[in-house]
Amino acid sequence: MYTVRRTDEFDGWLHALRDREAAFRILNRLRNMERGNFGMVAPIGEGISEMKIDYGPGYRVYYTRIGEVVFLLLAGGDKSSQRRDIVKAKRMAKTIRSATK
């Protein structure tokens, strides 16, 4: 069993989604993540991974691992904002890691 925590940035993005079905699917994937079923994910560098949700415009969730069993959700987006979202997630992770040292 894993612990999944969310940043305010991630929660803001999720709550702003107009597509309720998309939000439901994303939340379902997060529940699966807590159980150890990460599904379609890929490392994108600097300790960040991208979870792909195969629905709508191709939603993405960016997260980093903290310790052995805690995952912190940094940001979300879709295929059209992928480059910007990756830059933002890496910047957030770097800031968080600096603050916890």
Backbone as a chain_set.jsonl record, in Angstrom:
{"seq": "MYTVRRTDEFDGWLHALRDREAAFRILNRLRNMERGNFGMVAPIGEGISEMKIDYGPGYRVYYTRIGEVVFLLLAGGDKSSQRRDIVKAKRMAKTIRSATK", "coords": {"N": [[0.844, -1.182, 0.0], [0.547, 2.192, -0.829], [1.152, 5.662, -0.059], [-0.435, 8.457, -1.282], [0.004, 11.752, -1.926], [-1.182, 15.096, -2.492], [-0.374, 18.116, -4.179], [-1.299, 21.583, -3.721], [-1.387, 22.811, -6.162], [-1.852, 20.65, -7.922], [-4.388, 19.789, -6.976], [-5.894, 22.097, -7.556], [-5.812, 22.091, -10.363], [-7.154, 19.654, -10.896], [-9.712, 20.114, -9.78], [-10.549, 22.152, -11.422], [-11.129, 20.966, -13.805], [-13.473, 20.635, -16.343], [-14.641, 18.45, -17.433], [-16.256, 16.011, -16.01], [-16.225, 13.237, -16.151], [-13.591, 12.77, -16.891], [-12.256, 13.69, -14.577], [-13.23, 11.796, -12.751], [-12.079, 9.449, -13.824], [-9.363, 10.023, -13.504], [-9.166, 10.229, -10.693], [-9.81, 7.591, -10.096], [-7.59, 6.269, -11.17], [-5.684, 7.232, -9.384], [-6.492, 6.013, -7.016], [-5.943, 3.375, -7.723], [-3.191, 3.611, -7.918], [-2.486, 3.965, -5.227], [-2.835, 1.384, -4.392], [-0.764, 0.124, -5.569], [-0.864, -0.36, -8.27], [0.234, 1.112, -10.913], [-0.189, 1.469, -13.59], [-0.039, 2.905, -16.846], [2.852, 4.423, -16.954], [5.753, 6.562, -17.126], [9.183, 7.358, -16.671], [10.378, 10.711, -16.639], [12.605, 12.096, -16.113], [14.87, 13.624, -13.717], [13.796, 12.541, -11.393], [11.062, 12.575, -11.706], [7.92, 11.264, -12.715], [5.581, 10.418, -15.296], [2.198, 9.871, -15.458], [0.003, 8.436, -17.637], [-3.255, 9.016, -18.777], [-5.504, 7.463, -20.625], [-7.71, 8.965, -22.07], [-10.016, 11.283, -23.408], [-8.34, 14.293, -24.187], [-5.905, 13.129, -23.668], [-4.902, 12.967, -20.853], [-2.484, 13.835, -18.313], [-0.604, 13.07, -15.399], [1.727, 14.246, -13.155], [4.28, 13.134, -11.028], [6.328, 12.603, -8.088], [8.537, 10.547, -6.192], [8.781, 10.183, -2.716], [10.706, 9.045, -0.254], [10.106, 5.616, 0.697], [7.421, 4.812, 0.286], [5.746, 6.929, -0.347], [4.104, 9.033, -2.571], [4.078, 12.032, -4.336], [1.833, 14.052, -5.872], [2.341, 16.314, -8.358], [1.537, 17.98, -10.566], [-0.864, 18.413, -13.225], [-2.161, 17.834, -16.532], [-2.671, 17.907, -20.086], [-2.06, 16.329, -23.277], [-1.615, 18.517, -24.965], [-0.479, 20.473, -23.345], [1.791, 19.36, -22.394], [4.68, 19.782, -22.501], [5.046, 22.246, -21.106], [3.913, 21.48, -18.664], [5.651, 19.471, -17.763], [8.025, 20.918, -17.34], [7.109, 22.596, -15.294], [6.468, 20.667, -13.292], [9.0, 19.561, -12.76], [10.315, 21.815, -11.757], [8.764, 22.304, -9.463], [9.264, 19.931, -7.992], [11.994, 20.177, -7.504], [12.038, 22.466, -5.876], [10.551, 21.525, -3.677], [12.172, 19.408, -2.784], [14.456, 20.856, -2.046], [13.458, 22.314, 0.096], [12.997, 20.337, 1.972], [15.42, 19.442, 2.831]], "CA": [[0.0, 0.0, 0.0], [1.307, 3.434, -0.947], [0.496, 6.907, 0.311], [-0.407, 9.426, -2.381], [-0.324, 13.104, -1.465], [-1.399, 16.016, -3.607], [-0.046, 19.525, -3.966], [-2.408, 22.499, -3.998], [-1.364, 23.014, -7.62], [-2.53, 19.51, -8.534], [-5.809, 19.847, -6.615], [-6.507, 23.179, -8.321], [-5.988, 21.616, -11.736], [-8.18, 18.612, -10.928], [-11.027, 20.712, -9.516], [-10.908, 23.043, -12.531], [-11.54, 20.192, -14.983], [-14.912, 20.695, -16.621], [-15.056, 17.1, -17.813], [-16.405, 15.232, -14.772], [-15.798, 11.864, -16.435], [-12.126, 12.784, -16.831], [-11.877, 13.783, -13.159], [-13.518, 10.486, -12.165], [-11.065, 8.493, -14.292], [-8.088, 10.374, -12.874], [-9.256, 9.813, -9.29], [-9.761, 6.13, -10.081], [-6.179, 5.898, -11.363], [-4.963, 7.535, -8.145], [-6.824, 4.924, -6.076], [-5.148, 2.218, -8.156], [-1.802, 3.916, -7.566], [-2.351, 3.674, -3.799], [-2.797, -0.076, -4.245], [0.438, -0.382, -6.217], [-1.082, -0.534, -9.706], [0.504, 2.429, -11.479], [-0.656, 1.538, -14.962], [0.827, 3.433, -17.898], [3.702, 5.504, -16.453], [7.1, 6.612, -17.701], [10.042, 8.377, -16.063], [10.672, 11.812, -17.561], [13.85, 12.715, -15.682], [14.974, 14.378, -12.467], [12.97, 11.923, -10.365], [9.646, 12.804, -12.002], [7.284, 10.309, -13.625], [4.352, 10.869, -15.948], [1.138, 8.875, -15.549], [-0.858, 8.757, -18.771], [-4.647, 8.589, -18.69], [-5.942, 7.334, -22.015], [-9.081, 9.451, -22.159], [-10.12, 12.669, -23.858], [-7.167, 14.838, -24.874], [-4.677, 12.473, -23.204], [-4.52, 13.59, -19.587], [-1.216, 13.444, -17.706], [-0.383, 13.424, -14.0], [3.163, 14.222, -12.883], [4.51, 12.859, -9.609], [7.663, 12.217, -7.647], [8.546, 9.641, -5.044], [9.446, 10.684, -1.519], [10.843, 7.895, 0.629], [9.801, 4.304, 0.133], [6.026, 4.526, -0.054], [4.959, 8.148, -0.508], [4.167, 9.66, -3.886], [3.526, 13.373, -4.291], [1.313, 14.5, -7.161], [2.822, 17.678, -8.546], [0.792, 18.771, -11.547], [-1.609, 17.654, -14.22], [-2.387, 18.529, -17.788], [-2.991, 16.977, -21.169], [-1.019, 16.246, -24.304], [-1.337, 19.835, -25.545], [0.312, 21.291, -22.415], [2.767, 18.43, -21.828], [6.019, 20.374, -22.305], [4.958, 23.219, -20.01], [3.617, 20.758, -17.423], [6.873, 18.779, -17.334], [8.914, 21.951, -16.791], [6.525, 23.009, -14.019], [6.609, 19.566, -12.33], [10.417, 19.474, -12.37], [10.603, 22.98, -10.918], [8.109, 22.071, -8.175], [9.975, 18.864, -7.281], [13.275, 20.733, -7.054], [11.725, 23.354, -4.756], [10.129, 20.692, -2.545], [13.36, 18.695, -2.284], [15.324, 21.843, -1.38], [12.823, 22.696, 1.361], [12.996, 19.222, 2.924], [16.805, 19.08, 3.202]], "C": [[0.89, 1.246, 0.0], [0.472, 4.608, -0.449], [0.661, 7.873, -0.855], [-0.866, 10.767, -1.823], [-0.423, 14.022, -2.674], [-0.961, 17.425, -3.225], [-1.301, 20.356, -4.222], [-2.529, 22.744, -5.496], [-2.129, 21.887, -8.323], [-4.027, 19.558, -8.238], [-6.54, 20.939, -7.387], [-6.778, 22.769, -9.754], [-7.132, 20.609, -11.822], [-9.578, 19.195, -10.734], [-11.492, 21.623, -10.651], [-11.336, 22.283, -13.784], [-13.052, 20.272, -15.156], [-15.482, 19.323, -16.936], [-15.079, 16.222, -16.562], [-15.994, 13.779, -14.974], [-14.279, 11.766, -16.374], [-11.66, 12.829, -15.383], [-12.103, 12.446, -12.46], [-12.448, 9.475, -12.555], [-9.703, 8.764, -13.657], [-8.091, 9.942, -11.411], [-9.203, 8.295, -9.157], [-8.324, 5.638, -10.262], [-5.366, 6.159, -10.098], [-5.262, 6.493, -7.073], [-6.044, 3.665, -6.434], [-3.677, 2.401, -7.79], [-1.548, 3.6, -6.091], [-2.225, 2.177, -3.543], [-1.584, -0.704, -4.94], [0.302, -0.637, -7.702], [-0.955, 0.835, -10.382], [0.039, 2.564, -12.921], [0.399, 2.099, -15.897], [1.603, 4.654, -17.375], [5.067, 5.434, -17.128], [7.914, 7.66, -16.956], [10.357, 9.46, -17.095], [11.923, 12.578, -17.147], [13.728, 13.473, -14.385], [14.042, 13.847, -11.383], [11.477, 12.105, -10.549], [9.158, 11.715, -12.945], [5.977, 10.893, -14.133], [3.392, 9.692, -16.016], [0.203, 9.31, -16.678], [-2.25, 8.185, -18.53], [-5.195, 8.628, -20.108], [-7.424, 7.673, -22.12], [-9.033, 10.902, -22.628], [-8.858, 13.122, -24.579], [-5.842, 14.205, -24.436], [-4.155, 13.119, -21.937], [-3.232, 12.999, -19.052], [-1.211, 13.892, -16.249], [1.108, 13.239, -13.736], [3.383, 14.06, -11.388], [5.967, 12.524, -9.351], [7.531, 11.33, -6.424], [9.335, 10.287, -3.91], [9.524, 9.518, -0.543], [10.44, 6.617, -0.087], [8.371, 4.17, -0.379], [5.159, 5.761, -0.259], [5.192, 8.724, -1.901], [3.452, 11.002, -3.807], [3.118, 13.789, -5.695], [1.627, 15.982, -7.314], [1.909, 18.514, -9.421], [0.04, 17.841, -12.479], [-1.785, 18.491, -15.466], [-2.832, 17.54, -18.832], [-1.888, 17.07, -22.223], [-0.637, 17.631, -24.84], [-0.463, 20.713, -24.646], [1.485, 20.511, -21.818], [4.129, 19.074, -21.549], [6.031, 21.357, -21.14], [4.754, 22.517, -18.673], [4.846, 20.036, -16.881], [7.849, 19.773, -16.71], [8.419, 22.377, -15.411], [6.715, 21.931, -12.955], [8.053, 19.44, -11.853], [10.799, 20.624, -11.449], [10.0, 22.799, -9.521], [8.867, 21.028, -7.357], [11.296, 19.381, -6.722], [13.064, 21.632, -5.837], [11.368, 22.549, -3.51], [11.325, 19.959, -1.949], [14.305, 19.639, -1.544], [14.773, 22.212, -0.007], [12.883, 21.587, 2.407], [14.395, 18.788, 3.336], [17.188, 19.69, 4.517]], "O": [[1.865, 1.326, 0.747], [-0.757, 4.547, -0.423], [1.769, 8.078, -1.351], [-1.98, 10.897, -1.315], [0.164, 13.768, -3.725], [-1.155, 17.865, -2.092], [-2.246, 19.891, -4.86], [-3.631, 22.869, -6.031], [-2.948, 22.139, -9.207], [-4.845, 19.387, -9.143], [-7.673, 20.74, -7.825], [-7.842, 23.06, -10.3], [-7.978, 20.697, -12.712], [-10.516, 18.819, -11.436], [-12.692, 21.842, -10.821], [-11.852, 22.885, -14.726], [-13.81, 20.008, -14.223], [-16.668, 19.07, -16.726], [-14.036, 15.747, -16.113], [-15.467, 13.155, -14.053], [-13.74, 10.784, -15.862], [-10.76, 12.08, -15.002], [-11.268, 12.009, -11.668], [-11.962, 8.727, -11.707], [-8.977, 7.83, -13.315], [-7.119, 9.351, -10.94], [-8.616, 7.774, -8.209], [-7.894, 4.702, -9.588], [-4.458, 5.393, -9.775], [-4.374, 6.129, -6.301], [-5.541, 2.97, -5.552], [-3.006, 1.447, -7.397], [-0.512, 3.031, -5.747], [-1.579, 1.759, -2.582], [-1.404, -1.921, -4.902], [1.256, -1.085, -8.338], [-1.908, 1.613, -10.42], [-0.109, 3.681, -13.417], [1.586, 1.804, -15.759], [1.083, 5.77, -17.355], [5.478, 4.388, -17.631], [7.401, 8.734, -16.641], [10.574, 9.168, -18.271], [12.264, 13.592, -17.757], [12.645, 13.909, -13.994], [13.554, 14.611, -10.55], [10.703, 11.816, -9.637], [9.874, 11.293, -13.852], [5.356, 11.74, -13.49], [3.726, 8.641, -16.563], [-0.322, 10.423, -16.665], [-2.404, 7.029, -18.135], [-5.329, 9.694, -20.709], [-8.274, 6.791, -22.242], [-8.118, 11.649, -22.282], [-8.361, 12.432, -25.469], [-4.774, 14.698, -24.798], [-3.094, 13.743, -21.94], [-2.916, 11.834, -19.292], [-1.741, 14.949, -15.907], [1.678, 12.197, -14.059], [2.763, 14.749, -10.578], [6.729, 12.208, -10.265], [6.526, 11.37, -5.715], [10.406, 10.858, -4.119], [8.493, 9.055, -0.055], [10.435, 6.549, -1.316], [8.134, 3.487, -1.375], [3.937, 5.638, -0.336], [6.33, 8.88, -2.345], [2.347, 11.092, -3.272], [3.952, 13.87, -6.597], [1.221, 16.8, -6.489], [1.547, 19.633, -9.057], [0.285, 16.635, -12.51], [-1.582, 19.705, -15.452], [-3.315, 16.456, -18.506], [-0.913, 17.803, -22.061], [0.531, 17.884, -25.134], [0.222, 21.607, -25.142], [2.099, 20.955, -20.848], [4.667, 18.914, -20.454], [6.919, 21.309, -20.289], [5.346, 22.906, -17.667], [5.057, 19.996, -15.669], [8.433, 19.495, -15.663], [9.206, 22.503, -14.473], [7.087, 22.247, -11.824], [8.297, 19.233, -10.664], [11.523, 20.43, -10.473], [10.645, 23.105, -8.518], [9.088, 21.219, -6.161], [11.668, 19.056, -5.595], [13.829, 21.565, -4.875], [11.833, 22.86, -2.413], [11.468, 19.901, -0.727], [14.888, 19.263, -0.527], [15.534, 22.4, 0.942], [12.827, 21.866, 3.605], [14.538, 17.85, 4.12], [18.31, 19.495, 4.985]]}, "num_chains": 1, "name": "protein.A"}
